[in-house]
CSV table of C-alpha atoms in Angstrom, one decimal:
chain,number,residue,atom,x,y,z
A,183,MET,CA,298.8,177.3,109.6
A,184,LYS,CA,298.7,180.3,111.9
A,185,PRO,CA,301.4,182.9,112.9
A,186,ALA,CA,302.7,182.8,116.4
A,187,ALA,CA,301.9,185.7,118.4
A,188,PHE,CA,303.6,189.1,117.7
A,189,ASP,CA,303.5,192.7,118.5
A,190,TYR,CA,302.5,194.7,115.4
A,191,VAL,CA,304.1,198.1,114.9
A,192,HIS,CA,302.5,200.7,112.4
A,193,CYS,CA,304.9,203.3,111.1
A,194,GLU,CA,304.4,206.5,109.7
A,195,THR,CA,307.9,207.2,108.5
A,196,LEU,CA,311.1,205.1,107.5
A,197,ASP,CA,313.1,206.5,110.3
A,198,GLU,CA,310.6,205.0,112.9
A,199,ALA,CA,310.9,201.7,110.9
A,200,ALA,CA,314.5,201.7,110.8
A,201,GLU,CA,314.8,202.8,114.5
A,202,MET,CA,312.5,200.0,115.5
A,203,ILE,CA,314.5,197.4,113.6
A,204,ALA,CA,317.7,198.9,114.8
A,205,GLN,CA,316.6,198.6,118.7
A,206,THR,CA,314.9,195.1,118.3
A,207,GLY,CA,317.1,193.5,115.9
A,208,ASP,CA,316.8,189.6,115.3
A,209,ASP,CA,313.5,189.5,117.0
A,210,ALA,CA,312.1,191.9,114.7
A,211,ARG,CA,310.9,191.6,111.1
A,212,ILE,CA,309.9,194.3,108.5
A,213,LEU,CA,306.6,193.6,107.1
A,214,ALA,CA,306.0,195.0,103.6
A,215,GLY,CA,303.7,193.6,101.0
A,216,GLY,CA,303.7,190.2,103.0
A,217,GLN,CA,303.5,188.0,100.2
A,218,SER,CA,306.9,186.0,101.1
A,219,LEU,CA,307.1,186.7,104.7
A,220,VAL,CA,303.3,186.0,106.1
A,221,ALA,CA,303.7,182.6,104.1
A,222,MET,CA,306.7,182.0,105.9
A,223,LEU,CA,304.8,183.2,109.4
A,224,ASN,CA,301.9,181.2,108.7
A,225,MET,CA,304.3,177.7,108.2
A,226,ARG,CA,306.1,179.0,111.2
A,227,LEU,CA,309.2,178.9,109.5
A,228,ALA,CA,309.8,182.7,110.8
A,229,THR,CA,308.8,183.4,114.4
A,230,PRO,CA,309.7,187.3,115.4
A,231,THR,CA,308.4,188.8,118.1
A,232,VAL,CA,307.8,192.2,116.7
A,233,LEU,CA,306.5,192.8,113.0
A,234,VAL,CA,307.3,196.5,111.9
A,235,ASP,CA,304.8,197.6,109.1
A,236,VAL,CA,306.7,200.0,106.9
A,237,MET,CA,303.6,199.9,104.2
A,238,PRO,CA,301.9,203.3,106.2
A,239,ALA,CA,305.1,205.2,105.7
A,240,GLN,CA,304.4,207.8,103.0
A,241,ASP,CA,308.2,208.2,102.6
A,242,ALA,CA,308.8,204.5,101.6
A,243,ARG,CA,306.5,204.7,98.5
A,244,LYS,CA,308.8,206.8,96.4
A,245,VAL,CA,310.1,205.9,92.8
A,246,ALA,CA,312.7,208.4,92.1
A,247,ALA,CA,314.6,208.5,88.7
A,248,ASP,CA,317.9,209.9,89.2
A,249,ASN,CA,321.7,209.6,88.0
A,250,GLY,CA,321.3,206.9,85.5
A,251,THR,CA,319.2,204.9,87.8
A,252,LEU,CA,315.6,204.0,89.1
A,253,LYS,CA,315.2,204.1,92.8
A,254,ILE,CA,312.6,202.3,94.5
A,255,SER,CA,311.8,202.5,98.1
A,256,ALA,CA,310.7,200.2,100.7
A,257,ALA,CA,307.1,199.9,100.1
A,258,VAL,CA,306.5,200.4,96.4
A,259,ARG,CA,304.3,197.4,95.4
A,260,GLN,CA,305.2,195.6,92.4
A,261,ALA,CA,301.9,196.4,90.4
A,262,SER,CA,302.4,200.1,91.1
A,263,LEU,CA,305.6,199.9,89.2
A,264,LEU,CA,304.3,197.7,86.4
A,265,ASP,CA,301.6,200.5,86.0
A,266,ASP,CA,304.1,203.4,85.7
A,267,PRO,CA,303.7,204.2,81.9
A,268,ASN,CA,307.3,205.2,81.8
A,269,LEU,CA,308.8,202.0,83.0
A,270,THR,CA,309.1,200.6,79.5
A,271,SER,CA,310.9,203.3,78.0
A,272,ARG,CA,313.1,203.7,81.1
A,273,ASN,CA,313.9,200.1,81.7
A,274,PRO,CA,312.5,197.8,79.4
A,275,LEU,CA,314.0,194.7,81.1
A,276,LEU,CA,312.3,195.4,84.2
A,277,ALA,CA,309.0,195.9,82.5
A,278,GLN,CA,309.6,192.4,80.6
A,279,MET,CA,310.3,190.7,83.9
A,280,LEU,CA,308.0,192.1,86.4
A,281,PRO,CA,304.8,190.5,84.8
A,282,TRP,CA,306.3,187.0,85.5
A,283,VAL,CA,306.5,187.6,89.4
A,284,GLY,CA,303.8,186.1,91.2
A,285,HIS,CA,300.2,186.7,90.1
A,286,PRO,CA,298.4,189.9,89.7
A,287,GLN,CA,296.7,188.9,92.9
A,288,THR,CA,300.1,188.7,94.6
A,289,ARG,CA,301.7,191.7,92.7
A,290,ALA,CA,298.9,193.9,93.9
A,291,ARG,CA,300.5,193.7,97.8
A,292,GLY,CA,304.1,192.7,97.1
A,293,THR,CA,306.6,194.9,97.0
A,294,LEU,CA,310.1,194.8,95.3
A,295,CYS,CA,312.3,195.3,98.4
A,296,GLY,CA,310.7,192.6,99.9
A,297,SER,CA,311.2,190.1,97.1
A,298,VAL,CA,315.0,191.2,97.3
A,299,ALA,CA,315.0,190.9,101.4
A,300,HIS,CA,313.6,187.4,100.9
A,301,ALA,CA,316.2,186.2,98.2
A,302,ASP,CA,314.7,183.2,96.7
A,303,PRO,CA,317.2,182.0,94.1
A,304,SER,CA,314.3,181.4,91.6
A,305,ALA,CA,312.6,184.9,92.0
A,306,GLU,CA,312.7,187.3,89.3
A,307,ILE,CA,313.6,190.3,91.1
A,308,PRO,CA,316.6,189.2,92.6
A,309,LEU,CA,317.7,188.5,89.5
A,310,ALA,CA,316.9,191.5,87.8
A,311,LEU,CA,318.7,193.4,90.2
A,312,ALA,CA,321.7,191.2,89.6
A,313,ALA,CA,321.4,191.9,85.9
A,314,LEU,CA,320.8,195.3,86.0
A,315,ASP,CA,323.8,196.4,88.0
A,316,GLY,CA,321.6,197.0,91.4
A,317,THR,CA,322.3,198.2,94.6
A,318,VAL,CA,320.7,197.5,97.9
A,319,ILE,CA,320.5,200.7,100.3
A,320,LEU,CA,320.3,199.3,103.8
A,321,ARG,CA,319.7,201.1,107.0
A,322,ARG,CA,320.7,200.9,110.6
A,323,GLY,CA,319.0,203.5,112.8
A,324,ARG,CA,320.4,206.6,110.7
A,325,LYS,CA,323.4,205.2,109.3
A,326,ARG,CA,323.1,203.9,105.4
A,327,ARG,CA,325.4,202.0,103.2
A,328,SER,CA,324.9,200.7,99.8
A,329,VAL,CA,325.6,197.2,98.6
A,330,LYS,CA,325.9,195.9,95.2
A,331,ALA,CA,323.6,193.0,94.1
A,332,THR,CA,326.0,190.5,93.8
A,333,ASP,CA,327.6,191.1,96.9
A,334,PHE,CA,324.3,191.2,98.5
A,335,PHE,CA,322.8,187.7,97.8
A,336,LEU,CA,324.9,185.1,99.9
A,337,GLY,CA,323.0,182.1,99.3
A,338,MET,CA,319.5,180.6,99.3
A,339,MET,CA,317.6,183.2,101.5
A,340,LEU,CA,320.6,184.5,103.0
A,341,THR,CA,321.9,188.1,102.5
A,342,ASP,CA,324.2,190.6,103.4
A,343,LYS,CA,321.6,192.5,105.5
A,344,ALA,CA,322.2,192.2,109.3
A,345,ASP,CA,319.4,191.6,111.5
A,346,ASP,CA,319.3,195.1,112.9
A,347,GLU,CA,319.5,196.5,109.5
A,348,MET,CA,316.4,197.0,107.1
A,349,ILE,CA,316.4,197.6,103.2
A,350,GLU,CA,315.3,201.1,102.8
A,351,ALA,CA,315.4,201.1,98.8
A,352,VAL,CA,317.0,199.4,96.0
A,353,THR,CA,318.4,200.8,92.8
A,354,PHE,CA,318.3,199.6,89.2
A,355,ALA,CA,320.5,200.9,86.3
A,356,ASP,CA,318.4,202.3,83.4
A,357,VAL,CA,318.9,200.6,80.4
A,358,GLU,CA,321.2,202.6,77.9
A,359,GLN,CA,319.8,203.5,74.2
A,360,GLY,CA,320.9,200.7,71.8
A,361,THR,CA,320.9,197.8,74.4
A,362,GLY,CA,318.7,195.0,73.6
A,363,THR,CA,316.9,193.2,76.3
A,364,GLY,CA,315.2,189.7,76.6
A,365,PHE,CA,313.8,187.6,79.4
A,366,ALA,CA,312.7,183.7,79.2
A,367,GLU,CA,311.6,181.5,82.1
A,368,VAL,CA,309.9,178.3,82.5
A,369,GLY,CA,307.7,177.3,85.8
A,370,ARG,CA,305.3,174.7,86.4
A,371,ARG,CA,302.4,177.0,86.5
A,372,LYS,CA,302.6,180.6,85.3
A,373,GLY,CA,303.4,183.0,88.1
A,374,ASP,CA,305.2,180.0,90.1
A,375,PHE,CA,308.5,180.5,91.2
A,376,ALA,CA,310.9,179.7,88.2
A,377,ILE,CA,312.7,176.4,87.4
A,378,VAL,CA,315.0,178.3,85.6
A,379,ALA,CA,314.9,182.2,84.5
A,380,CYS,CA,317.2,184.3,82.1
A,381,ALA,CA,317.5,187.6,81.6
A,382,ALA,CA,319.8,188.9,78.7
A,383,LEU,CA,321.3,192.4,77.9
A,384,ILE,CA,323.1,193.1,74.6
A,385,SER,CA,325.0,196.4,74.1
A,386,PRO,CA,327.9,197.2,71.5
A,387,LYS,CA,330.2,196.8,74.3
A,388,ARG,CA,328.9,193.7,76.2
A,389,VAL,CA,326.7,190.3,76.0
A,390,ARG,CA,325.0,189.7,79.6
A,391,LEU,CA,323.1,186.7,80.6
A,392,ALA,CA,321.7,186.5,84.1
A,393,VAL,CA,320.4,183.0,85.2
A,394,GLY,CA,318.1,182.4,88.1
A,395,GLY,CA,317.1,179.4,89.6
A,396,VAL,CA,320.0,177.1,89.3
A,397,ASN,CA,322.6,178.1,91.5
A,398,ASP,CA,321.6,179.5,95.1
A,399,THR,CA,322.2,183.1,94.1
A,400,PRO,CA,321.4,184.9,90.6
A,401,PHE,CA,324.4,184.4,88.4
A,402,VAL,CA,326.0,186.9,86.0
A,403,LYS,CA,327.8,186.1,83.0
A,404,ASP,CA,329.3,188.5,80.5
A,405,TRP,CA,331.1,188.4,77.2
A,406,ASP,CA,332.7,191.2,75.3
A,407,THR,CA,331.4,189.5,72.1
A,408,LEU,CA,329.2,186.8,71.5
A,409,SER,CA,328.3,185.8,67.8
A,410,PRO,CA,325.4,183.5,67.0
A,411,GLN,CA,327.6,181.1,65.9
A,412,ASP,CA,329.8,180.6,69.1
A,413,GLU,CA,326.3,181.3,71.3
A,414,GLY,CA,325.8,177.5,71.6
A,415,GLU,CA,329.2,176.5,72.7
A,416,ALA,CA,329.4,179.3,75.1
A,417,LEU,CA,325.8,178.4,76.6
A,418,ASN,CA,326.8,174.9,76.6
A,419,ALA,CA,329.9,175.7,78.7
A,420,LEU,CA,327.9,178.0,81.0
A,421,ALA,CA,325.5,175.4,81.7
A,422,TRP,CA,328.0,172.9,82.8
A,423,SER,CA,329.6,175.7,84.8
A,424,LEU,CA,326.7,176.5,87.1
A,425,ASP,CA,325.9,174.5,90.0
A,426,ALA,CA,322.7,172.6,88.8
A,427,ARG,CA,321.2,170.3,91.1
A,428,GLY,CA,318.2,168.2,91.0
A,429,ASP,CA,315.2,168.4,93.2
A,430,LEU,CA,311.4,167.8,93.5
A,431,HIS,CA,310.8,170.1,90.6
A,432,ALA,CA,313.5,169.2,88.1
A,433,THR,CA,316.6,167.2,87.5
A,434,ALA,CA,320.0,168.8,87.3
A,435,ARG,CA,320.1,167.6,83.5
A,436,TYR,CA,316.9,169.4,82.7
A,437,ARG,CA,318.2,172.5,84.5
A,438,ARG,CA,321.3,173.0,82.5
A,439,ASP,CA,318.9,171.8,79.2
A,440,LEU,CA,316.7,175.2,80.3
A,441,VAL,CA,320.1,177.2,80.7
A,442,ARG,CA,320.5,176.6,77.0
A,443,HIS,CA,317.3,176.7,75.5
A,444,LEU,CA,316.2,179.8,77.8
A,445,GLY,CA,319.5,181.5,77.5
A,446,ALA,CA,319.2,181.2,73.3
A,447,LYS,CA,315.8,182.3,73.8
A,448,ALA,CA,316.7,185.7,75.8
A,449,LEU,CA,319.6,186.6,73.7
A,450,LYS,CA,317.7,186.3,70.7
A,451,GLU,CA,314.9,188.4,71.9
A,452,ALA,CA,317.8,191.0,73.0
A,453,ARG,CA,319.4,190.9,69.9
A,454,THR,CA,316.1,191.4,68.0
A,455,CYS,CA,315.5,194.6,69.9
A,456,ALA,CA,319.0,195.8,69.6
A,457,ASP,CA,319.1,196.0,66.0
B,52,MET,CA,304.2,204.8,115.6
B,53,ARG,CA,301.7,202.8,117.2
B,54,ARG,CA,302.5,199.2,118.9
B,55,LEU,CA,299.6,196.9,119.2
B,56,THR,CA,300.4,194.1,121.8
B,57,ALA,CA,300.7,190.3,120.7
B,58,THR,CA,298.6,189.6,123.6
B,59,GLU,CA,295.6,191.8,123.6
B,60,ARG,CA,292.8,192.3,120.8
B,61,HIS,CA,292.8,195.6,119.2
B,62,PRO,CA,290.1,197.5,117.2
B,63,VAL,CA,289.9,197.3,113.4
B,64,ARG,CA,287.3,199.7,111.9
B,65,PHE,CA,286.9,199.4,108.0
B,66,THR,CA,284.3,199.0,105.3
B,67,LEU,CA,283.1,195.7,104.4
B,68,ASN,CA,281.1,195.4,101.1
B,69,GLY,CA,280.4,199.2,101.1
B,70,LYS,CA,279.0,199.5,104.8
B,71,PRO,CA,281.0,200.5,107.7
B,72,ALA,CA,282.4,197.4,109.9
B,73,GLU,CA,284.5,196.7,112.9
B,74,GLY,CA,285.7,194.2,115.4
B,75,THR,CA,288.6,193.3,117.3
B,76,ALA,CA,291.5,191.1,116.6
B,77,HIS,CA,295.0,189.7,118.0
B,78,PRO,CA,297.8,191.3,115.6
B,79,ARG,CA,298.5,187.6,114.4
B,80,MET,CA,294.9,187.2,113.4
B,81,LEU,CA,294.9,186.8,109.5
B,82,LEU,CA,292.3,188.7,107.4
B,83,SER,CA,290.7,185.5,106.1
B,84,ASP,CA,290.1,184.3,109.8
B,85,PHE,CA,288.8,187.8,110.9
B,86,LEU,CA,286.7,188.0,107.7
B,87,ARG,CA,284.9,184.5,108.6
B,88,GLY,CA,285.3,184.2,112.3
B,89,VAL,CA,284.6,187.7,113.5
B,90,GLN,CA,282.9,189.2,110.8
B,91,GLY,CA,280.9,186.0,109.8
B,92,ALA,CA,281.5,186.6,106.3
B,93,THR,CA,282.0,182.8,105.4
B,94,GLY,CA,281.8,183.5,101.7
B,95,THR,CA,285.5,183.8,101.5
B,96,HIS,CA,287.1,180.3,101.7
B,97,VAL,CA,290.4,179.2,103.2
B,98,GLY,CA,292.6,176.8,101.5
B,99,CYS,CA,296.3,176.6,101.4
B,100,GLU,CA,297.0,179.6,104.0
B,101,HIS,CA,300.2,180.3,102.3
B,102,GLY,CA,299.0,182.4,99.1
B,103,VAL,CA,299.2,179.5,96.5
B,104,CYS,CA,295.7,178.4,96.1
B,105,GLY,CA,294.1,181.9,95.8
B,106,ALA,CA,290.6,180.4,97.6
B,107,CYS,CA,290.6,183.2,100.0
B,108,THR,CA,291.2,186.2,97.5
B,109,VAL,CA,289.4,189.3,98.4
B,110,ARG,CA,289.7,193.0,97.4
B,111,ILE,CA,291.5,195.3,99.5
B,112,ASP,CA,290.8,199.3,98.2
B,113,GLY,CA,289.8,197.8,94.7
B,114,ALA,CA,292.9,195.4,94.3
B,115,THR,CA,292.6,191.9,94.5
B,116,ALA,CA,294.8,190.1,97.5
B,117,ARG,CA,295.2,186.8,99.0
B,118,SER,CA,293.3,187.5,102.7
B,119,CYS,CA,295.6,184.9,104.2
B,120,LEU,CA,298.6,186.9,103.6
B,121,THR,CA,297.1,190.2,105.0
B,122,PHE,CA,296.4,190.5,109.0
B,123,ALA,CA,293.2,191.8,110.2
B,124,VAL,CA,295.2,195.0,111.8
B,125,GLN,CA,296.5,196.1,108.6
B,126,ILE,CA,293.1,196.9,107.1
B,127,GLU,CA,292.2,199.5,109.3
B,128,GLY,CA,290.3,202.2,107.4
B,129,ALA,CA,290.5,199.9,104.1
B,130,GLU,CA,287.6,199.1,101.8
B,131,ILE,CA,287.2,195.2,101.7
B,132,ASP,CA,284.9,193.5,99.3
B,133,THR,CA,284.3,190.0,99.4
B,134,VAL,CA,282.1,187.5,97.3
B,135,GLU,CA,279.1,188.6,99.3
B,136,ALA,CA,279.2,191.9,97.7
B,137,LEU,CA,278.6,190.2,94.2
B,138,ALA,CA,275.0,189.4,93.9
B,139,PRO,CA,272.9,192.7,93.2
B,140,ALA,CA,270.0,190.9,95.6
B,141,PRO,CA,269.1,187.9,97.6
B,142,GLY,CA,268.1,185.3,95.2
B,143,ARG,CA,269.7,187.2,92.1
B,144,LEU,CA,273.1,186.4,90.8
B,145,SER,CA,275.5,188.8,89.3
B,146,VAL,CA,276.2,188.4,85.4
B,147,LEU,CA,279.6,186.8,86.0
B,148,GLN,CA,278.0,184.4,89.0
B,149,ASP,CA,275.1,183.5,86.3
B,150,ALA,CA,277.6,182.8,83.7
B,151,PHE,CA,279.6,180.2,86.1
B,152,ARG,CA,276.1,178.5,86.7
B,153,LYS,CA,275.4,178.4,82.9
B,154,HIS,CA,279.0,177.4,81.7
B,155,HIS,CA,279.3,174.9,84.8
B,156,ALA,CA,282.4,176.9,85.8
B,157,LEU,CA,282.0,175.2,89.3
B,158,GLN,CA,281.7,172.1,90.9
B,159,CYS,CA,282.7,171.5,94.3
B,160,GLY,CA,282.8,175.2,94.4
B,161,PHE,CA,285.7,175.7,97.1
B,162,CYS,CA,287.8,177.6,94.7
B,163,THR,CA,285.0,179.5,93.3
B,164,PRO,CA,284.8,182.9,95.6
B,165,GLY,CA,288.4,183.6,95.3
B,166,ILE,CA,288.0,183.0,91.5
B,167,LEU,CA,284.9,185.3,91.4
B,168,MET,CA,286.5,188.3,93.1
B,169,SER,CA,289.3,188.0,90.7
B,170,LEU,CA,287.2,187.9,87.6
B,171,ASP,CA,284.8,190.5,88.8
B,172,THR,CA,287.6,192.8,89.5
B,173,LEU,CA,289.1,192.1,85.8
B,174,LEU,CA,286.1,192.8,84.1
B,175,ALA,CA,285.4,195.8,86.0
B,176,THR,CA,288.8,197.3,84.8
B,177,GLU,CA,288.8,195.8,81.6
B,178,PRO,CA,285.5,194.9,79.7
B,179,ARG,CA,287.4,194.0,76.6
B,180,ALA,CA,289.5,191.3,78.6
B,181,ASN,CA,290.2,188.5,76.3
B,182,ALA,CA,291.1,184.7,76.9
B,183,GLU,CA,294.6,185.3,77.4
B,184,ARG,CA,293.8,187.9,79.9
B,185,ILE,CA,291.3,185.8,81.7
B,186,ARG,CA,293.9,182.8,81.8
B,187,ASP,CA,296.7,185.3,83.3
B,188,VAL,CA,294.5,186.6,86.0
B,189,LEU,CA,293.4,182.9,86.6
B,190,SER,CA,297.0,181.7,87.1
B,191,GLY,CA,296.6,182.8,90.5
B,192,HIS,CA,294.0,180.5,91.4
B,193,LEU,CA,294.0,176.7,91.6
B,194,CYS,CA,290.6,174.6,91.0
B,195,ARG,CA,290.7,170.8,91.0
B,196,CYS,CA,287.3,170.2,89.5
B,197,THR,CA,286.9,172.1,86.2
B,198,GLY,CA,290.1,171.9,84.3
B,199,TYR,CA,289.6,175.9,84.0
B,200,GLN,CA,287.9,175.6,80.4
B,201,PRO,CA,284.5,176.3,81.7
B,202,ILE,CA,285.6,179.2,83.6
B,203,VAL,CA,287.2,180.7,80.7
B,204,ALA,CA,284.2,180.2,78.8
B,205,ALA,CA,282.2,181.9,81.7
B,206,ALA,CA,284.3,184.8,81.9
B,207,LEU,CA,284.1,185.6,78.2
B,208,ASP,CA,280.2,185.0,77.9
B,209,ALA,CA,280.1,187.4,81.1
B,210,ALA,CA,282.5,189.8,79.5
B,211,GLN,CA,280.4,190.1,76.4
B,212,THR,CA,276.9,190.4,78.6
B,213,LEU,CA,278.4,193.0,80.1
B,214,ARG,CA,279.6,194.9,77.2
B,215,GLU,CA,276.3,194.7,75.8
B,216,GLU,CA,274.4,196.2,78.8
B,217,THR,CA,276.8,199.1,78.7
B,218,ASP,CA,276.4,199.5,75.0
B,219,ASN,CA,272.5,199.4,75.6
B,220,ALA,CA,272.4,201.7,78.7
């Protein structure tokens, strides 16, 4: 369980990191918090020949609130965002979900952009990004492009990011006043990957439920309205419409059941705080 | 930008348990192996080597982290604390370590160094941590001997002792 050999590149700016990745492409990987990547390296599921450490870059540590979004740069750790006293008022859903990401010992190192790059179908941060109309800002050298979260995740640990691109930042839309939010998750152990996780947003205009852990990518369902009487049927239809499969951790039937129960729980919480 | 080549060992200077330390490491060397193999600080244990079990937990710049998910070359200039730093003097235990002994919060002891680092950090930052907070922090560790109950009891006992010591100081 030791990584294969690689060159380590210590970057002081995002420009340096983007340039390095653009030049080296497939053979290089960005090293951020390392909480997913280093495990993959240790198990030799990934064997890059160059690791480009973006954490020393001062300009990659920015959290910027502008234009109704929260923009999180490549080296922002999960714990540092969670410690932000303004997070709950600005984005209550993100504040509800982040404590479910890993353990205190992994959040102290792990980054938001790193979790998005890893794209585990059960992970909370990709789910939050999909639920909150997020975007991923990709960089190839000096060229940038912005991809919607729903277009970014293509499959299990598969994204729209090309080998010579890096994630410079991700943005989450702010939760508007009058919108209620809720989150519910079931896993084997607190902090493990979710078997199923549901995030809900209820505004006067829309009811949204985002489901992680079932399909290969976060799934977002919107209803114009959803009365509590119709909810059971709607959640049942949603559960059957998803591509639930059985594996070592849970059967397909159990996953569908979790969608019904956790969906109802998240919607109830969102309704309570919207009132 | 600095590029450290895969085939060479590179110098790493850092602070280990309050004292200046240095050694050399290939880029692929994990912090856990660097601490044990190069620094001879074998108190940190290596379990799963993919961030799940928590046995290798140390403090990096004041925050707990898995030393198996960090490379030695990344800790240049950092402050690292390991379980060796907890006892105030040879032959004496810290309040938390003493509570672990009193409550039988370990049996085989393999997971203990990591758990001690996490709980020591918790009690230093949140002296009033309750059982729920302790369990939240413990969720990042696997223990196959105790069933966790004695560990929670030890942490609560240590928290109370530490609060009394502070109040009486």
